[in-house]
Coordinates of C-alpha atoms and ligand atoms in Angstrom, one line a residue:
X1 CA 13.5 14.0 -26.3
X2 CA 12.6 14.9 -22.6
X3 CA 8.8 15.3 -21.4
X4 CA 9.8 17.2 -18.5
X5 CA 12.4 19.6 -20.4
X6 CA 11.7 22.6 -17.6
X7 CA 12.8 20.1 -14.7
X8 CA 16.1 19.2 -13.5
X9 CA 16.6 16.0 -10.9
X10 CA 14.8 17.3 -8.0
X11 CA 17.3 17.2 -5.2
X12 CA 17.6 17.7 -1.5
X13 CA 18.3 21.4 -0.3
X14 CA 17.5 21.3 3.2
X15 CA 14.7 22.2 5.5
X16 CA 15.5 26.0 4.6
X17 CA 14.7 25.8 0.8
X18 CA 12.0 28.1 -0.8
X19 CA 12.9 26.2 -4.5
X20 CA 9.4 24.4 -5.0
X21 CA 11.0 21.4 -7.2
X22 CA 13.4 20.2 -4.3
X23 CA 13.2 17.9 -1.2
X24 CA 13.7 19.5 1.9
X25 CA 13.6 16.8 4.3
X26 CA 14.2 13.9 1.3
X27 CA 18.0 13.5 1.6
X28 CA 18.2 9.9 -0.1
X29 CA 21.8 8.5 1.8
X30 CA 21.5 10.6 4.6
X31 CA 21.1 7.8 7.4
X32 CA 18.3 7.3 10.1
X33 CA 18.8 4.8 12.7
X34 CA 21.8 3.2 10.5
X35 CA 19.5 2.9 7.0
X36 CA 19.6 5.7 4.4
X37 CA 16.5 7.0 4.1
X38 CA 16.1 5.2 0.4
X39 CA 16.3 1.8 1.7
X40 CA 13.6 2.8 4.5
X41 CA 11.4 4.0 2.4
X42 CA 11.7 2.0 -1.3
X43 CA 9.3 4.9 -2.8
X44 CA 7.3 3.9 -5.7
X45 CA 5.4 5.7 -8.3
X46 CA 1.7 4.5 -9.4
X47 CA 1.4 3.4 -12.9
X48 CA -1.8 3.9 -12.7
X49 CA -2.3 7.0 -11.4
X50 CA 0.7 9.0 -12.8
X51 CA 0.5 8.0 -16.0
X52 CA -3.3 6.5 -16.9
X53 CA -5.2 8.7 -14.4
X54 CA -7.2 11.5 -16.5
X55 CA -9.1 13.6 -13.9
X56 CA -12.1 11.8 -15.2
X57 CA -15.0 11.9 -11.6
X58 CA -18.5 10.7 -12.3
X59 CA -19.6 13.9 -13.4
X60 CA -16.6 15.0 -16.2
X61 CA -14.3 13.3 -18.7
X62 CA -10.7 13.3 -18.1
X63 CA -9.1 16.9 -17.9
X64 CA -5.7 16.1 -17.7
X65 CA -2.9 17.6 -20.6
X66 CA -0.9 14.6 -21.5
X67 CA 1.6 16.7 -24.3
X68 CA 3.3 12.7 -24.9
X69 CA -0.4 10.7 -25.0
X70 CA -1.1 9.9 -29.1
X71 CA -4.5 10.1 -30.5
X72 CA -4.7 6.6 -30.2
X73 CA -3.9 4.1 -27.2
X74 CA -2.2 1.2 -29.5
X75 CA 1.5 -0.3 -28.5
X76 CA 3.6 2.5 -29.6
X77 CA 2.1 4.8 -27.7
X78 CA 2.1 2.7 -24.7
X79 CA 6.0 2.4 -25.5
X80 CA 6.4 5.9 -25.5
X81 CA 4.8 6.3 -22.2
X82 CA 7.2 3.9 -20.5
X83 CA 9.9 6.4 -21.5
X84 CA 8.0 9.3 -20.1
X85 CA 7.3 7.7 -16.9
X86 CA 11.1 6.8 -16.1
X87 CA 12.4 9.8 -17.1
X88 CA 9.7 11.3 -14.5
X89 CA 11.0 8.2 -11.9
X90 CA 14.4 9.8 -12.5
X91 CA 13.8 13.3 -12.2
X92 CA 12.1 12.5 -8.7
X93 CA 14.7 9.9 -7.4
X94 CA 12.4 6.9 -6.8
X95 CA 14.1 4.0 -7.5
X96 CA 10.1 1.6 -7.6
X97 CA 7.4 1.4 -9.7
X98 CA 4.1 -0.9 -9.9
X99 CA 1.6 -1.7 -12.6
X100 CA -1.5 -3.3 -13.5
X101 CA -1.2 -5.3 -16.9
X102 CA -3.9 -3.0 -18.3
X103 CA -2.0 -0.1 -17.6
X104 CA 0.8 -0.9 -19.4
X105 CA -0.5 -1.9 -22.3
X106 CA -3.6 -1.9 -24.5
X107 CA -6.3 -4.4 -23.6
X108 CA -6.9 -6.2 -27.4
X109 CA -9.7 -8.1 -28.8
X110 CA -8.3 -11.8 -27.6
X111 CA -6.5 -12.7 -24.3
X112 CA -3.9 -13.7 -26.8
X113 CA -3.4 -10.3 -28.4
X114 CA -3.4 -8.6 -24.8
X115 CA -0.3 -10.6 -24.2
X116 CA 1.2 -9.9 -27.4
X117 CA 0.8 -6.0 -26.1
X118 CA 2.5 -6.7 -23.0
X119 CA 5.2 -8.7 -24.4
X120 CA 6.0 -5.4 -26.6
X121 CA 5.5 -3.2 -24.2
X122 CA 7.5 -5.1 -21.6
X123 CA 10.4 -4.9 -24.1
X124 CA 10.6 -1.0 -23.4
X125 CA 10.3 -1.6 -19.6
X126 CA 13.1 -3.9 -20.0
X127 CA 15.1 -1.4 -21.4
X128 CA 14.4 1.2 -19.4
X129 CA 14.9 -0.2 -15.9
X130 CA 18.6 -1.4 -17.5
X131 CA 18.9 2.2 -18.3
X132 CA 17.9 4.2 -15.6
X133 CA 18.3 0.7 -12.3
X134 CA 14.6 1.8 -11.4
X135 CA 13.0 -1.3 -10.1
X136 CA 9.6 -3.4 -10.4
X137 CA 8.6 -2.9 -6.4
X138 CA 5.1 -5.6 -7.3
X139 CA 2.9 -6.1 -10.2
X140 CA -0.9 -7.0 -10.5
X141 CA -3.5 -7.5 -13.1
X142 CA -6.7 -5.0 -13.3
X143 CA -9.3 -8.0 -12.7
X144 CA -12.0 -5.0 -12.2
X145 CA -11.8 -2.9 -15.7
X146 CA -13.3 -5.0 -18.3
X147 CA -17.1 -5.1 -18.1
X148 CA -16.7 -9.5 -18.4
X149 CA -15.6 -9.3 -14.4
X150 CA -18.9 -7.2 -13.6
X151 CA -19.6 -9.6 -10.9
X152 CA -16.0 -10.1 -9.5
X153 CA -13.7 -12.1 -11.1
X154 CA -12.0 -14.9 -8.6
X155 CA -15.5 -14.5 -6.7
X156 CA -18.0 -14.5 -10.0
X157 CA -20.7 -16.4 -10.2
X158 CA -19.5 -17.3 -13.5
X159 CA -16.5 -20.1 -14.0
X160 CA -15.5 -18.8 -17.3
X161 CA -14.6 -15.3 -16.3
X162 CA -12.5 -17.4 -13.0
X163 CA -10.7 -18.6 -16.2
X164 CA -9.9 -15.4 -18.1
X165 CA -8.7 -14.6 -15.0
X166 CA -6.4 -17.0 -13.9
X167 CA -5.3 -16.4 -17.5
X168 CA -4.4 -13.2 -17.1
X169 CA -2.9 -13.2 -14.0
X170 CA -0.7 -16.4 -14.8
X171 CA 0.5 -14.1 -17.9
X172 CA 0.8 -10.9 -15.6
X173 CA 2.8 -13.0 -12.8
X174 CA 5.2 -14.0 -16.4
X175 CA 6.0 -10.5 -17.1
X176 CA 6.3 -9.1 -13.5
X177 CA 8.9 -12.2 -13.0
X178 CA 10.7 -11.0 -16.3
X179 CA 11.1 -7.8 -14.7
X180 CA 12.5 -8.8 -11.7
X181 CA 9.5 -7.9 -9.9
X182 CA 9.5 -8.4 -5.9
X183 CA 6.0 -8.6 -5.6
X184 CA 2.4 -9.8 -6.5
X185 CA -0.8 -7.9 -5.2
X186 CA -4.1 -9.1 -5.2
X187 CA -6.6 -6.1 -4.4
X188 CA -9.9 -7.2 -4.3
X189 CA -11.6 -5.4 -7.2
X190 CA -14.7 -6.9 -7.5
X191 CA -14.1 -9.3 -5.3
X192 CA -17.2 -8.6 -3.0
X193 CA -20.8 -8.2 -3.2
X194 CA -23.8 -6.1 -3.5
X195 CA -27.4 -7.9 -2.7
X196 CA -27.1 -10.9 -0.1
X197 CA -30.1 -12.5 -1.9
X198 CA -28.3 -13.2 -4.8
X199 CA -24.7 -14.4 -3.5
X200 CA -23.2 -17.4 -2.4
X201 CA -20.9 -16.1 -0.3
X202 CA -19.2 -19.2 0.8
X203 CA -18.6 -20.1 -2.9
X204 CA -17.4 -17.0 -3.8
X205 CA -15.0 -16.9 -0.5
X206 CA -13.9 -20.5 -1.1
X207 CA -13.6 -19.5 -5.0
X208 CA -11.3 -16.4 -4.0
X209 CA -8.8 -19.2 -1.7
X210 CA -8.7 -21.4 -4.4
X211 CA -7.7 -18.6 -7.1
X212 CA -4.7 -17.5 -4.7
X213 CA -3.4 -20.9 -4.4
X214 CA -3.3 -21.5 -8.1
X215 CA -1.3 -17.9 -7.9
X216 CA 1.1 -19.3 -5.0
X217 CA 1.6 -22.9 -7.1
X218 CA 2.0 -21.1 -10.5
X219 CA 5.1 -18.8 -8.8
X220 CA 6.5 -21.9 -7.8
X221 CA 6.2 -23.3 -11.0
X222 CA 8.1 -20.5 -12.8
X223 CA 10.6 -19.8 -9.5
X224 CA 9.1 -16.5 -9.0
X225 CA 10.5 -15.3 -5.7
X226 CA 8.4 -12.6 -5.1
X227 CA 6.1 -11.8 -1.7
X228 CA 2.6 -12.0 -2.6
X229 CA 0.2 -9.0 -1.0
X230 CA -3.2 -8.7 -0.1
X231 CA -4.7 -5.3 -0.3
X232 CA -7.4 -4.6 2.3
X233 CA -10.1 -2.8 1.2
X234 CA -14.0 -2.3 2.9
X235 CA -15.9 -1.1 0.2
X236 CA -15.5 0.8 -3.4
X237 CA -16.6 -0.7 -6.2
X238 CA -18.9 -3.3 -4.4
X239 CA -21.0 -2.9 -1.1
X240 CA -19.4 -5.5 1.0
X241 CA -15.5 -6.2 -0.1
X242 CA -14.4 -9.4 1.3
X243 CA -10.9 -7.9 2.2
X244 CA -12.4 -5.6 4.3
X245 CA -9.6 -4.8 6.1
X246 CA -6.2 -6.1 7.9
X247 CA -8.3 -8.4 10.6
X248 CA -10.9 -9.6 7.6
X249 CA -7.6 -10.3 5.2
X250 CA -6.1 -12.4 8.1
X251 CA -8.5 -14.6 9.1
X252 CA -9.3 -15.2 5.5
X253 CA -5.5 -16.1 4.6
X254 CA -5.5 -18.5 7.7
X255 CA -8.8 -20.0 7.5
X256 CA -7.6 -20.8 3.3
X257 CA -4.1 -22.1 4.2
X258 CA -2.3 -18.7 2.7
X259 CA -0.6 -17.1 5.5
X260 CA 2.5 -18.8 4.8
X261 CA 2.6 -17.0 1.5
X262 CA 0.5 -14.0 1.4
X263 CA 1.2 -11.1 3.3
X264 CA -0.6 -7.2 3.6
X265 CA -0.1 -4.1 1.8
X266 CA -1.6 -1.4 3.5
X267 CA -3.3 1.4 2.3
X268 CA -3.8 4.4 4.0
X269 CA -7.4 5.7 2.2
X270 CA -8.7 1.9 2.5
X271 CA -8.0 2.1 6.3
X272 CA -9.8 5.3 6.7
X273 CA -12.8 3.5 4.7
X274 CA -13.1 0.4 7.1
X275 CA -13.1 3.3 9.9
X276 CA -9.8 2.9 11.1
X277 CA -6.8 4.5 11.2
X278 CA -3.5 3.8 8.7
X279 CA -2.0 2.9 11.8
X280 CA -3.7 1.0 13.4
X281 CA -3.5 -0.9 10.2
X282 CA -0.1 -1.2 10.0
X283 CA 0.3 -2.3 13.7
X284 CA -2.7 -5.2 13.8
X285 CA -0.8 -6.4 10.3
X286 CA 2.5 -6.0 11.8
X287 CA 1.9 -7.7 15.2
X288 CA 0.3 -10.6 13.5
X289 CA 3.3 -10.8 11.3
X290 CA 1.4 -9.7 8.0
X291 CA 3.4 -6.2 7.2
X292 CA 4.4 -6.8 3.7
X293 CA 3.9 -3.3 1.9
X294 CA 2.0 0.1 2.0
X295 CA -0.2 2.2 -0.5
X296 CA 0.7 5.6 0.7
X297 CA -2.4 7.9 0.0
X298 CA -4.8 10.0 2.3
X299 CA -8.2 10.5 1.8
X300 CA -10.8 13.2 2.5
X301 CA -11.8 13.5 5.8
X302 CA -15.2 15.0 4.6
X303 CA -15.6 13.0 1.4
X304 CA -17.1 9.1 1.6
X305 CA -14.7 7.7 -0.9
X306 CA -11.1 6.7 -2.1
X307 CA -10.6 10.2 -3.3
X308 CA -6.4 8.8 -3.4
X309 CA -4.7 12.2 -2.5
X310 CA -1.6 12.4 -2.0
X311 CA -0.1 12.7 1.7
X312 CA 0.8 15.6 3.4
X313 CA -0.2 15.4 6.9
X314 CA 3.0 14.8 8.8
X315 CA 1.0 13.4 12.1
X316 CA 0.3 10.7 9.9
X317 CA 3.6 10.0 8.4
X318 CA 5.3 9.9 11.4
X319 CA 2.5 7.3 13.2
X320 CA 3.5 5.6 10.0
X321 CA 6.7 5.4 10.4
X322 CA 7.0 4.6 14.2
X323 CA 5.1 1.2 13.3
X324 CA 7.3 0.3 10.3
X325 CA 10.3 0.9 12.4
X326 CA 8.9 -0.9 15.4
X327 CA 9.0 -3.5 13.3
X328 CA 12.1 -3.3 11.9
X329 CA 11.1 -1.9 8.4
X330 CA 10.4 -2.8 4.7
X331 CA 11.6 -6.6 3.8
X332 CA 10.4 -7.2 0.8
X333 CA 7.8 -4.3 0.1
X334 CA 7.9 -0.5 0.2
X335 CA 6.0 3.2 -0.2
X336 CA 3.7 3.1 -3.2
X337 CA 2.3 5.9 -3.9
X338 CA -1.3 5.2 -4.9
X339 CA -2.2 8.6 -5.3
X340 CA -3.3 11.1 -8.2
X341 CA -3.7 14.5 -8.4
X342 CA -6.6 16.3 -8.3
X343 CA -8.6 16.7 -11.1
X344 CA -7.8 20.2 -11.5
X345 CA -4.0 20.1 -11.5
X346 CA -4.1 19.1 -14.9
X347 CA -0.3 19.9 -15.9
X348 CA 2.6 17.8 -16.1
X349 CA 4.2 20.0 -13.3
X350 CA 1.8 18.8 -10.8
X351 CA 3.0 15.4 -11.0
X352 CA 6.2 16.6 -9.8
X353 CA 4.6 18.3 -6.7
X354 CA 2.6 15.7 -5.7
X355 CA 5.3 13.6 -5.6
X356 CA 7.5 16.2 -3.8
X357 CA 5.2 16.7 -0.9
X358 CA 4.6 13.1 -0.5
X359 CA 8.3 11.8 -0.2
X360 CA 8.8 14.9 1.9
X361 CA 6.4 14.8 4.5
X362 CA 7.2 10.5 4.7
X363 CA 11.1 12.1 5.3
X364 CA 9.9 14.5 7.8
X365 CA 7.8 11.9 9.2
X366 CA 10.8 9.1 9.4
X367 CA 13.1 11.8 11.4
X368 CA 10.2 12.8 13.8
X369 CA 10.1 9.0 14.4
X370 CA 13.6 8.5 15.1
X371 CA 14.0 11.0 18.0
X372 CA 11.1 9.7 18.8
X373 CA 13.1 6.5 19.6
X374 CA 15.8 7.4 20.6
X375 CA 14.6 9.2 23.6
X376 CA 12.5 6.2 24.2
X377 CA 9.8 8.9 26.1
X378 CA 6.6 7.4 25.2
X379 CA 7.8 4.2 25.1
X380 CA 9.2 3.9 28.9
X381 CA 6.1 5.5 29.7
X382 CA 3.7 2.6 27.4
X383 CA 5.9 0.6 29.5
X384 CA 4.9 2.2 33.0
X385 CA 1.9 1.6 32.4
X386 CA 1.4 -2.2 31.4
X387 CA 4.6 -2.6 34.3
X388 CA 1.9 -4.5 36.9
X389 CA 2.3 -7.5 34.0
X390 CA 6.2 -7.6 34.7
X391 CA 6.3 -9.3 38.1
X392 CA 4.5 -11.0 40.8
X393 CA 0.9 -12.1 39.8
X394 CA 1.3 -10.5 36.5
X395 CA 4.2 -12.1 35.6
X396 CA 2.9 -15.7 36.4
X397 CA -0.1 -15.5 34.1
X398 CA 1.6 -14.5 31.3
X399 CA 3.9 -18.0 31.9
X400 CA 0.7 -19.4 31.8
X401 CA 0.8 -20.7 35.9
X402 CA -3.1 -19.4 36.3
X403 CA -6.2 -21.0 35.7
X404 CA -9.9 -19.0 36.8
X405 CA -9.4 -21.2 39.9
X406 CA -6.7 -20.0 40.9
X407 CA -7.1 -15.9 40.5
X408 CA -10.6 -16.5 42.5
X409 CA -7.9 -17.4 44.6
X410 CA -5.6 -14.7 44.6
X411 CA -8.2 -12.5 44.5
X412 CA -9.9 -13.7 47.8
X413 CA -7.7 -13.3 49.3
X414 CA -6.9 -10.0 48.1
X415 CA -9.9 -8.4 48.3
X416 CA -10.9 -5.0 46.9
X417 CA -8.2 -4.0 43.9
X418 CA -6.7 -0.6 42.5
X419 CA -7.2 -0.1 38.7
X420 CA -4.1 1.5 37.7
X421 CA -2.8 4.5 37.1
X422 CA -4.2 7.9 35.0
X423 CA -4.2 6.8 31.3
X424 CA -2.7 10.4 30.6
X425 CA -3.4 10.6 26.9
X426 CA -3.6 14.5 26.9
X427 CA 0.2 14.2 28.6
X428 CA 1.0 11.9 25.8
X429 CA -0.6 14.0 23.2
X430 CA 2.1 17.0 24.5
X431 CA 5.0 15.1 24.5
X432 CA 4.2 14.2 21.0
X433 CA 3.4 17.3 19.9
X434 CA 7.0 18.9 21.4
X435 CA 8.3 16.5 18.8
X436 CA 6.6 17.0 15.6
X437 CA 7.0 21.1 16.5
Ligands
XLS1 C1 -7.7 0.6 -5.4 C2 -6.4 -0.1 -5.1 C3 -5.6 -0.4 -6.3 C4 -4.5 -1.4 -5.9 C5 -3.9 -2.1 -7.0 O1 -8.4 1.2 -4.6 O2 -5.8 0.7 -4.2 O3 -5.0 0.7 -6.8 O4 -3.5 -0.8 -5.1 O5 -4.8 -2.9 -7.7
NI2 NI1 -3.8 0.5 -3.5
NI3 NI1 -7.1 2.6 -3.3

């Protein structure tokens, strides 16, 4: 029984290709800079999104036409779901997936009936990643969903709901390790604030370290493997996140004694939020040695929030791309797509286009990148420019040979310097331009 019976395996048909169900720059083994373009990119599908997202907005309920959702969300139809979804993983060629607990499976009246629901439910995952070799790319719980975590959950003000949730994280780190899961996020939730009058913030921040070490102890415990991420995030649902963004996630990590085990993943909407750019996301984690994963989404230039869209915009892909390749690419983590359609692409179909246009222009992107490289343009010029630092007084600060003393010195002696030379952005700007043209 198929849920997509009108679409066959999408499939790469070249840049030339009018068909609206195939890739045109997706060409899984084709190889970029020695990698297929599969093992670049690890895409990953949303559980969330493409299977539990409605269409419901603040001012509608849900709108989407589920033809395989039951009447009722109980196990069996939560098994049935899990088929859908990795026939749909299949269709599209994306050999990752990630989950909350709570999307998986039905939430029940006990921690210990939720568990029972997972373990089911699990069952059918089991199954189906034997069947189709579609892998676990992370796991997380939904520590935001259930009113009890109204005021955060590793940061509430109240210890028992710090219990229910290291409960139900220990359980979701079980069944992401029975998966063969190569992750665990933590996205902050409601891990933040609202009203400074109220708050303890150095409780809730010392709460929040104490919560991920229990995490990084309890893999050890049960020999999961797998690279713990944090998700950066400024605000959406609380006023003041505490993993406001990559800089705010670092700092916290260090100052906790967690860098040695938790590393970023990315998101391209929750950049945007903090008022910066996905890239320079991806290059302050990266630099710092935090790249773990990415969330690949774009938002709304004019709308305030996560709005999750899918991406499109090939500038971006290929600024992407040119930092993940920089560094070397994906070790552990991948391209999630944390992303739904729009409230009023209610079909099935949609999910397919969505998809389409986001592993496409992330293909596009990855080959812009490449001759990018390769002609090493922009980077001889970066190089230019910075080349004062390569020799002579340059050179011997960066060995560490100054002190302040010694540049009043040098400068004395001088006298009167030259800046540099033109920054020439707009020339830049051009030569990227005859690129991604
Ligand atoms: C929400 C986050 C969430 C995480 C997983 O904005 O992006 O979807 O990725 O908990
Ligand atoms: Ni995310
Ligand atoms: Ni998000």
């Amino acid at each position: 029984m198929s849920a997509f019976p009108n679409v066959k395996k999408v499939v790469y048909e070249g840049a030339e290709s009018t068909n609206p169900l195939a890739y045109r720059f997706y060409n899984a083994e084709q190889k970029v800079e020695g990698k297929t373009m599969k093992d670049h990119f690890r895409f990953s599908a949303a559980y969330w999104h493409t299977m539990r997202a409605g269409g419901s907005d603040p001012f509608g309920s849900a709108t989407m036409v589920r033809p395989w959702e039951g009447n009722v969300d109980n196990v069996k139809n939560a098994q049935k779901r899990v088929k859908v979804f990795f026939e749909f993983l299949e269709k599209m060629q994306l050999p990752y997936y990630c989950f909350h607990d709570r999307d998986i499976a039905p939430e029940g009246k006990t921690l210990a009936e939720s568990n029972a629901n997972l373990d089911e439910v699990v069952k059918v995952f089991k199954d189906e990643q034997a069947r189709t070799g579609a892998k676990l790319l992370w796991g997380t719980a939904n520590l935001f969903g259930n009113p009890r975590y109204m005021h955060g959950a590793a940061t509430s003000c109240n210890a028992d709901v710090f219990a229910y949730a290291a409960a139900q994280v220990k359980k979701a780190m079980e069944i992401t390790k029975e998966l063969g899961g190569q992750g665990y996020t933590f996205w902050g939730g409601r891990e933040g604030y609202q009203c400074i009058w109220n708050t303890n913030m150095k409780r809730e921040l010392d709460n929040l370290a104490r919560f991920m070490h229990m995490a990084v102890d309890y893999a050890k415990a049960i020999g999961f493997k797998g690279q713990f991420y944090f998700e950066p995030k400024p605000k959406e649902p609380t006023k003041h996140q505490y993993d406001f963004d990559a800089a705010a996630c670092i700092n916290f990590l260090r100052a906790y004694g967690l860098e040695k085990n938790i590393k970023l993943n990315i998101e391209t909407n929750h950049a945007t939020l903090a008022g910066h750019s996905v890239e320079h996301e991806l290059e302050y984690a990266a630099h710092q040695g935090f790249l773990g994963s990415v969330d690949a989404n774009t938002g709304d230039t004019l709308l305030g929030w996560d709005t999750d869209q899918f991406p499109t915009n090939v500038y971006e892909t290929t600024k992407m791309m040119l930092v993940i390749l920089k560094y070397g690419g994906f070790k552990t983590g991948g391209l999630n797509f944390d992303a739904k359609v729009r409230r009023e692409s209610f079909e099935p179909i949609d999910l397919f286009y969505a998809h389409i246009g986001g592993v496409d222009a992330f293909a596009k992107g990855l080959l812009i990148a490449a001759e990018m490289r390769k002609s090493k343009e922009l980077e001889k010029m970066t190089k230019e420019r910075y080349s004062s630092w390569d020799n002579g007084i340059g050179a011997e600060i960066e060995s560490g040979k100054h002190d302040f003393k010694s540049l009043e010195k040098y400068i004395l002696k001088k006298g009167e310097i030259e800046p540099n030379n033109s920054g020439r952005q707009e020339l830049f700007e051009n030569i990227v331009n005859r690129y991604t043209f």
